[in-house]
DNA sequence: TCTGGGGTCCTAGGACCC
DNA sequence: TCTGGGGTCCTAGGACCC
């Protein structure tokens, strides 16, 4: 029977900022998104003040002033660096680690005879070596480890470590946890389950596999199986290369002029080309889109357009020329654009010296 | 009027994640 | 007035084929 531990950093971006501002320990702190648009991380004290995830900053200015909440603009370079240090620390606890996101990693701890002790050891060591507080969830599948982590975070009696490989505890948590708190059950799926009178994890786990599949398609069947101890999401410690590169931004104010939209898309394409070259990749397709705001007034308008290169490219010039050609088809007079972006797909390792060895690029991909 | 059946491939969009 | 960004996976439906 495999055993997984999910190590999740508490309020990660806030904890990173606190490393350099220890005076903010125990005080309300928030971190803001790109243009200081909305809240993307909150300390426990800020959560207690009623600040919710993703809330626009302008809506909470008064609250911030009233309670003296410390506010940071996000610093993703810093967070990436600290994330790497956390993972280096985790290396000593397992040979198989899957960094799942910037603030969480799955560890294969199969064979550890005292998982709770391991969990406590992980928490203590990561805190000591990096300054970052964590919670640890343990289970025989990733979904159960996730659920355990949720319990470890919400329920003080666990003191930061919860082991759901213990059947009695698993039953208790199953009966007291809402299906909306399961990894992979979002708002839409939760609503469907509520309509079917399924509210607790225990009720979902007790369905037949066919019923779960009927309600929530394949993803539902997988979650159902994982809750019952069958591994559907194995630990992936050698992930495939990424599938796409995205550069998207919300505009600070509505954009209505075609040239302005063109300049924004050109900047996105150039940033995307940078990422592409950094990773030693080239792209076969480019997609550009622009859309109106999801909030308020305007009639919704969204246009997405793709272009296939005859030969994969990593050139800023090719990328920009492609988006400028697409621009007139994306732009529409009178539309107030709020967001736009560029995606690169069909990624492959860059073919070095293509120009030298392939005098006729059009023939590069033909069979001999 | 009636108007195959079953494949594959591709894309747009939905849902979800952190 | 101001409302994040970067991902993955799945599904439905159209185009095309024999």
Coordinates of C-alpha atoms (C1' of nucleotides) in Angstrom, one line a residue:
Chain A
X1 CA 0.0 0.0 0.0
X2 CA 1.5 3.3 -1.0
X3 CA 1.6 6.2 1.4
X4 CA 1.7 9.9 0.4
X5 CA 2.5 13.0 2.3
X6 CA 1.3 16.4 1.1
X7 CA 3.4 19.2 2.5
X8 CA 1.6 22.6 2.1
X9 CA 3.2 25.9 3.1
X10 CA 0.8 28.0 5.2
X11 CA -0.2 31.3 3.6
X12 CA 2.9 31.0 1.5
X13 CA 3.4 34.4 0.0
X14 CA 2.7 36.1 3.3
X15 CA 5.1 33.7 5.1
X16 CA 7.8 34.6 2.5
X17 CA 7.4 38.3 3.2
X18 CA 7.5 37.7 6.9
X19 CA 10.9 36.0 6.7
X20 CA 12.3 39.5 6.1
X21 CA 9.8 41.3 8.3
X22 CA 9.7 39.1 11.5
X23 CA 8.0 42.1 13.2
X24 CA 4.8 41.2 11.2
X25 CA 4.4 37.8 12.9
X26 CA 1.0 37.7 14.5
X27 CA -0.2 40.8 12.6
X28 CA -2.5 41.1 9.6
X29 CA -0.7 40.9 6.2
X30 CA -1.9 40.6 2.6
X31 CA -0.2 40.2 -0.7
X32 CA -1.6 41.7 -3.9
X33 CA -1.7 40.5 -7.6
X34 CA 0.1 42.0 -10.5
X35 CA -1.3 45.6 -10.8
X36 CA -2.1 45.5 -7.1
X37 CA -5.5 44.6 -8.5
X38 CA -6.7 42.0 -5.9
X39 CA -5.7 40.0 -2.9
X40 CA -3.8 36.7 -3.6
X41 CA -2.6 35.8 -0.1
X42 CA -3.7 36.5 3.4
X43 CA -2.3 35.9 6.9
X44 CA -4.6 34.2 9.4
X45 CA -5.2 37.6 11.0
X46 CA -6.4 39.0 7.7
X47 CA -8.7 36.1 7.1
X48 CA -10.2 36.6 10.6
X49 CA -10.9 40.2 9.6
X50 CA -13.1 38.9 6.8
X51 CA -10.8 39.5 3.8
X52 CA -11.6 36.9 1.2
X53 CA -9.4 35.4 -1.5
X54 CA -9.4 37.3 -4.8
X55 CA -11.2 40.4 -3.4
X56 CA -10.4 43.6 -5.4
X57 CA -8.1 45.8 -3.3
X58 CA -10.1 49.0 -3.8
X59 CA -13.0 47.3 -2.0
X60 CA -11.0 46.8 1.2
X61 CA -9.0 50.0 1.4
X62 CA -11.0 51.2 4.4
X63 CA -10.5 47.9 6.3
X64 CA -6.7 48.1 5.5
X65 CA -6.5 51.6 6.9
X66 CA -8.7 50.8 9.9
X67 CA -6.7 47.8 11.1
X68 CA -3.3 48.7 9.9
X69 CA -3.0 45.7 7.6
X70 CA 0.5 45.3 6.1
X71 CA 0.2 45.3 2.3
X72 CA 2.8 43.8 -0.2
X73 CA 2.9 43.8 -4.0
X74 CA 3.7 40.3 -5.1
X75 CA 7.4 39.3 -5.7
X76 CA 7.3 36.0 -7.6
X77 CA 11.0 35.8 -8.0
X78 CA 11.4 35.7 -4.2
X79 CA 8.6 33.2 -3.8
X80 CA 10.1 30.9 -6.5
X81 CA 13.5 31.0 -4.7
X82 CA 12.1 30.1 -1.3
X83 CA 9.9 27.4 -2.9
X84 CA 13.1 25.8 -4.2
X85 CA 14.7 25.9 -0.8
X86 CA 11.7 24.3 0.8
X87 CA 11.9 21.4 -1.8
X88 CA 15.6 21.0 -1.1
X89 CA 14.8 20.6 2.5
X90 CA 12.1 18.0 1.7
X91 CA 14.6 16.0 -0.3
X92 CA 16.0 14.5 2.9
X93 CA 12.7 12.9 3.7
X94 CA 12.0 11.0 0.5
X95 CA 13.7 9.9 -2.8
X96 CA 10.4 10.6 -4.6
X97 CA 9.1 14.1 -4.6
X98 CA 6.6 15.8 -6.9
X99 CA 6.5 19.6 -6.5
X100 CA 2.8 20.2 -7.2
X101 CA 2.7 23.9 -7.1
X102 CA 4.8 26.8 -5.8
X103 CA 3.7 26.0 -2.2
X104 CA 2.9 22.3 -2.1
X105 CA 4.8 19.0 -2.8
X106 CA 3.8 15.4 -2.6
X107 CA 6.3 13.0 -1.0
X108 CA 6.2 9.2 -1.3
X109 CA 6.7 8.0 2.2
X110 CA 5.7 4.4 1.6
X111 CA 7.2 2.1 4.3
X112 CA 7.6 4.8 7.0
X113 CA 6.4 3.0 10.0
X114 CA 5.4 6.1 12.0
X115 CA 4.0 8.6 9.5
X116 CA 2.9 11.0 12.2
X117 CA 6.4 11.3 13.5
X118 CA 7.7 11.8 10.0
X119 CA 5.1 14.5 9.4
X120 CA 6.1 16.3 12.6
X121 CA 9.8 16.0 11.7
X122 CA 9.1 17.5 8.2
X123 CA 7.3 20.5 9.8
X124 CA 10.0 21.2 12.3
X125 CA 12.8 20.9 9.8
X126 CA 11.3 23.1 7.1
X127 CA 10.4 25.7 9.7
X128 CA 13.9 25.6 11.1
X129 CA 15.8 25.7 7.8
X130 CA 13.6 28.0 5.7
X131 CA 11.5 29.9 8.2
X132 CA 8.3 28.7 6.4
X133 CA 5.4 27.2 8.4
X134 CA 3.7 24.1 6.9
X135 CA 1.0 21.6 7.4
X136 CA 1.3 17.9 6.5
X137 CA -1.5 15.6 5.3
X138 CA -0.9 11.8 5.0
X139 CA -3.0 9.3 3.1
X140 CA -2.8 6.2 0.8
X141 CA -3.8 8.3 -2.3
X142 CA -3.1 11.9 -3.2
X143 CA -6.8 12.8 -2.8
X144 CA -6.7 11.4 0.7
X145 CA -3.4 13.2 1.5
X146 CA -5.0 16.4 0.3
X147 CA -8.1 15.9 2.4
X148 CA -5.8 15.1 5.4
X149 CA -3.9 18.4 4.8
X150 CA -7.2 20.3 4.7
X151 CA -8.1 18.8 8.1
X152 CA -4.6 19.5 9.5
X153 CA -5.0 23.2 8.5
X154 CA -8.5 23.7 9.7
X155 CA -8.6 21.7 12.9
X156 CA -6.2 22.8 15.7
X157 CA -6.3 19.5 17.5
X158 CA -4.1 18.0 14.8
X159 CA -1.3 20.5 15.5
X160 CA -0.5 20.7 11.8
X161 CA -0.2 16.9 10.9
X162 CA -3.1 14.6 10.0
X163 CA -2.8 10.9 9.0
X164 CA -5.9 9.6 7.2
X165 CA -4.4 6.1 6.7
X166 CA -5.9 5.4 10.1
X167 CA -9.4 4.0 9.3
X168 CA -11.3 5.4 12.3
X169 CA -10.0 8.9 11.8
X170 CA -10.8 8.6 8.1
X171 CA -14.4 7.7 8.8
X172 CA -14.7 10.7 11.2
X173 CA -13.3 13.2 8.8
X174 CA -15.4 11.7 5.9
X175 CA -18.6 12.3 7.9
X176 CA -17.7 15.9 8.9
X177 CA -16.2 17.2 5.7
X178 CA -18.2 18.9 2.9
X179 CA -17.7 17.6 -0.6
X180 CA -16.8 21.1 -1.7
X181 CA -13.5 20.7 0.2
X182 CA -12.4 17.7 -1.9
X183 CA -9.5 18.3 -4.3
X184 CA -11.0 18.5 -7.8
X185 CA -14.6 19.3 -6.7
X186 CA -15.2 22.9 -7.8
X187 CA -18.3 25.1 -7.5
X188 CA -20.1 23.5 -10.5
X189 CA -19.5 19.9 -9.4
X190 CA -20.4 20.7 -5.8
X191 CA -23.7 22.2 -6.9
X192 CA -24.5 19.0 -8.9
X193 CA -23.8 16.9 -5.9
X194 CA -25.9 19.0 -3.6
X195 CA -28.8 18.7 -6.0
X196 CA -28.4 14.9 -5.7
X197 CA -28.5 15.3 -1.9
X198 CA -24.8 14.4 -1.5
X199 CA -23.2 16.7 1.0
X200 CA -20.4 14.9 2.9
X201 CA -17.3 13.1 1.7
X202 CA -18.8 9.9 3.3
X203 CA -21.9 10.1 1.1
X204 CA -19.8 10.6 -2.1
X205 CA -17.4 7.7 -1.2
X206 CA -20.4 5.4 -0.5
X207 CA -21.8 5.8 -4.1
X208 CA -21.1 3.1 -6.7
X209 CA -18.4 3.9 -9.1
X210 CA -21.0 4.1 -11.9
X211 CA -23.1 6.7 -10.0
X212 CA -20.0 8.8 -9.4
X213 CA -19.2 8.7 -13.1
X214 CA -22.8 9.5 -14.1
X215 CA -22.8 12.6 -11.8
X216 CA -19.3 14.0 -12.5
X217 CA -17.9 12.1 -15.6
X218 CA -14.4 10.6 -15.5
X219 CA -13.0 13.0 -13.0
X220 CA -15.8 12.1 -10.6
X221 CA -15.1 8.4 -11.0
X222 CA -11.4 9.0 -10.3
X223 CA -12.0 11.1 -7.2
X224 CA -14.5 8.5 -6.0
X225 CA -11.9 5.7 -6.4
X226 CA -9.1 7.7 -4.7
X227 CA -11.4 8.4 -1.7
X228 CA -11.8 4.6 -1.4
X229 CA -8.1 4.0 -1.5
X230 CA -7.5 3.1 -5.2
X231 CA -4.6 5.2 -6.7
X232 CA -5.7 7.0 -9.9
X233 CA -3.2 9.9 -9.6
X234 CA 0.2 8.3 -9.1
X235 CA 3.1 10.3 -7.9
X236 CA 4.8 11.9 -10.9
X237 CA 8.4 12.8 -10.0
X238 CA 9.5 13.1 -13.6
X239 CA 6.8 15.4 -15.2
X240 CA 6.7 15.9 -18.9
X241 CA 7.8 19.2 -20.4
X242 CA 5.2 21.8 -20.2
X243 CA 2.6 22.0 -23.0
X244 CA 2.1 25.7 -23.4
X245 CA 3.4 29.1 -22.5
X246 CA 0.9 31.9 -21.7
X247 CA 1.3 35.6 -21.2
X248 CA -1.9 37.3 -20.4
X249 CA -2.8 40.6 -18.6
X250 CA -5.8 42.6 -17.5
X251 CA -5.5 46.2 -18.6
X252 CA -5.6 48.8 -15.9
X253 CA -8.3 50.6 -17.9
X254 CA -10.4 49.7 -20.9
X255 CA -8.6 49.6 -24.2
X256 CA -10.6 50.7 -27.3
X257 CA -8.0 51.7 -29.9
X258 CA -6.7 49.0 -32.2
X259 CA -3.1 50.3 -32.1
X260 CA -3.1 50.1 -28.4
X261 CA -4.4 46.5 -28.4
X262 CA -1.7 45.8 -31.0
X263 CA 1.0 47.2 -28.8
X264 CA -0.1 45.1 -25.8
X265 CA -0.2 41.9 -27.9
X266 CA 3.3 42.7 -29.2
X267 CA 4.6 43.1 -25.7
X268 CA 3.0 39.7 -24.7
X269 CA 4.4 38.0 -27.8
X270 CA 7.9 39.3 -26.9
X271 CA 7.6 38.2 -23.3
X272 CA 6.4 34.8 -24.5
X273 CA 9.4 34.6 -26.9
X274 CA 11.7 35.3 -24.0
X275 CA 10.2 32.4 -22.0
X276 CA 10.4 30.1 -25.0
X277 CA 14.2 30.8 -25.5
X278 CA 14.9 30.5 -21.8
X279 CA 13.5 27.0 -21.9
X280 CA 15.3 26.1 -25.1
X281 CA 12.0 25.6 -26.9
X282 CA 10.3 26.5 -30.1
X283 CA 6.6 26.8 -30.9
X284 CA 4.5 25.4 -33.7
X285 CA 1.3 27.5 -33.1
X286 CA 0.5 30.9 -31.6
X287 CA -2.9 31.9 -30.2
X288 CA -4.0 35.5 -29.4
X289 CA -7.2 36.6 -27.7
X290 CA -8.8 39.7 -26.3
X291 CA -12.0 40.1 -24.3
X292 CA -14.3 42.5 -22.5
X293 CA -14.5 42.6 -18.7
X294 CA -16.3 39.7 -16.9
X295 CA -17.6 42.3 -14.5
X296 CA -20.3 44.9 -15.1
X297 CA -21.9 46.7 -18.0
X298 CA -20.4 45.8 -21.4
X299 CA -21.9 43.2 -23.7
X300 CA -19.5 40.3 -23.6
X301 CA -17.1 40.1 -26.5
X302 CA -14.3 37.6 -26.8
X303 CA -12.2 36.6 -29.9
X304 CA -9.6 34.0 -30.0
X305 CA -7.5 33.3 -33.1
X306 CA -4.7 30.8 -33.8
X307 CA -1.9 30.7 -36.4
X308 CA 0.3 27.7 -37.4
X309 CA 3.9 28.5 -38.3
X310 CA 5.1 26.6 -41.4
X311 CA 8.3 25.9 -39.3
X312 CA 8.4 26.0 -35.5
X313 CA 9.9 29.3 -34.4
X314 CA 11.4 30.9 -31.3
X315 CA 11.8 34.3 -33.0
X316 CA 10.2 37.4 -31.5
X317 CA 9.9 38.8 -35.1
X318 CA 7.8 35.8 -36.3
X319 CA 5.6 35.9 -33.2
X320 CA 5.0 39.6 -33.4
X321 CA 4.3 39.4 -37.1
X322 CA 1.7 36.7 -36.5
X323 CA -0.1 38.6 -33.8
X324 CA -0.1 41.8 -35.9
X325 CA -1.7 39.8 -38.7
X326 CA -4.4 38.5 -36.4
X327 CA -5.0 41.9 -34.8
X328 CA -7.6 43.2 -37.3
X329 CA -9.6 39.9 -36.9
X330 CA -9.6 40.2 -33.1
X331 CA -10.2 43.9 -32.7
X332 CA -13.7 45.3 -33.1
X333 CA -14.7 48.9 -33.1
X334 CA -16.5 50.2 -30.0
X335 CA -15.5 47.2 -27.8
X336 CA -14.0 48.0 -24.5
X337 CA -11.2 45.4 -24.1
X338 CA -10.3 44.6 -20.5
X339 CA -7.9 41.6 -21.0
X340 CA -5.8 40.1 -23.7
X341 CA -3.1 37.5 -24.0
X342 CA -0.9 35.2 -26.2
X343 CA -0.4 31.4 -25.9
X344 CA 2.3 29.4 -27.5
X345 CA 1.6 25.7 -28.2
X346 CA 3.1 22.8 -30.0
X347 CA 6.3 23.2 -28.1
X348 CA 9.4 21.2 -28.9
X349 CA 13.1 21.4 -28.1
X350 CA 14.8 24.1 -30.2
X351 CA 16.4 22.7 -33.3
X352 CA 19.9 24.2 -33.2
X353 CA 21.4 25.7 -36.3
X354 CA 18.2 25.0 -38.3
X355 CA 19.1 27.8 -40.7
X356 CA 22.5 26.4 -41.4
X357 CA 21.5 22.8 -41.9
X358 CA 18.1 23.4 -43.5
X359 CA 18.6 25.8 -46.4
X360 CA 14.9 25.2 -47.3
X361 CA 12.9 25.4 -44.0
X362 CA 9.7 24.5 -45.8
X363 CA 11.1 21.0 -46.3
X364 CA 12.3 20.4 -42.8
X365 CA 9.4 18.2 -41.8
X366 CA 8.9 16.3 -45.0
X367 CA 9.7 12.6 -45.0
X368 CA 12.8 11.6 -46.9
Chain B
dT1 C1' -40.8 12.7 -48.2
dC2 C1' -36.8 9.6 -47.6
dT3 C1' -31.6 11.1 -46.2
dG4 C1' -25.8 4.8 -43.3
dG5 C1' -22.6 4.4 -39.7
dG6 C1' -18.6 4.6 -37.7
dG7 C1' -14.2 6.2 -37.3
dT8 C1' -10.4 10.1 -36.6
dC9 C1' -8.7 14.6 -35.8
dC10 C1' -9.1 19.3 -34.4
dT11 C1' -10.6 23.2 -31.8
dA12 C1' -13.3 26.0 -28.6
dG13 C1' -14.8 26.3 -24.3
dG14 C1' -15.7 24.5 -19.6
dA15 C1' -14.1 23.2 -15.1
dC16 C1' -10.7 23.0 -12.1
dC17 C1' -6.3 23.8 -9.7
dC18 C1' -2.9 27.0 -7.0
Chain C
dT1 C1' -12.6 54.6 -11.9
dC2 C1' -10.0 50.5 -10.1
dT3 C1' -11.7 43.3 -10.2
dG4 C1' -4.7 38.2 -11.1
dG5 C1' -1.9 35.0 -13.9
dG6 C1' -0.5 30.5 -15.5
dG7 C1' -1.4 26.0 -15.9
dT8 C1' -3.9 21.0 -17.0
dC9 C1' -7.5 18.0 -18.5
dC10 C1' -11.9 16.8 -20.5
dT11 C1' -16.0 17.2 -23.5
dA12 C1' -18.8 18.5 -27.3
dG13 C1' -19.2 19.3 -31.8
dG14 C1' -17.6 20.2 -36.5
dA15 C1' -14.9 18.6 -40.6
dC16 C1' -13.5 15.0 -42.9
dC17 C1' -13.0 10.2 -44.3
dC18 C1' -14.4 5.6 -46.1

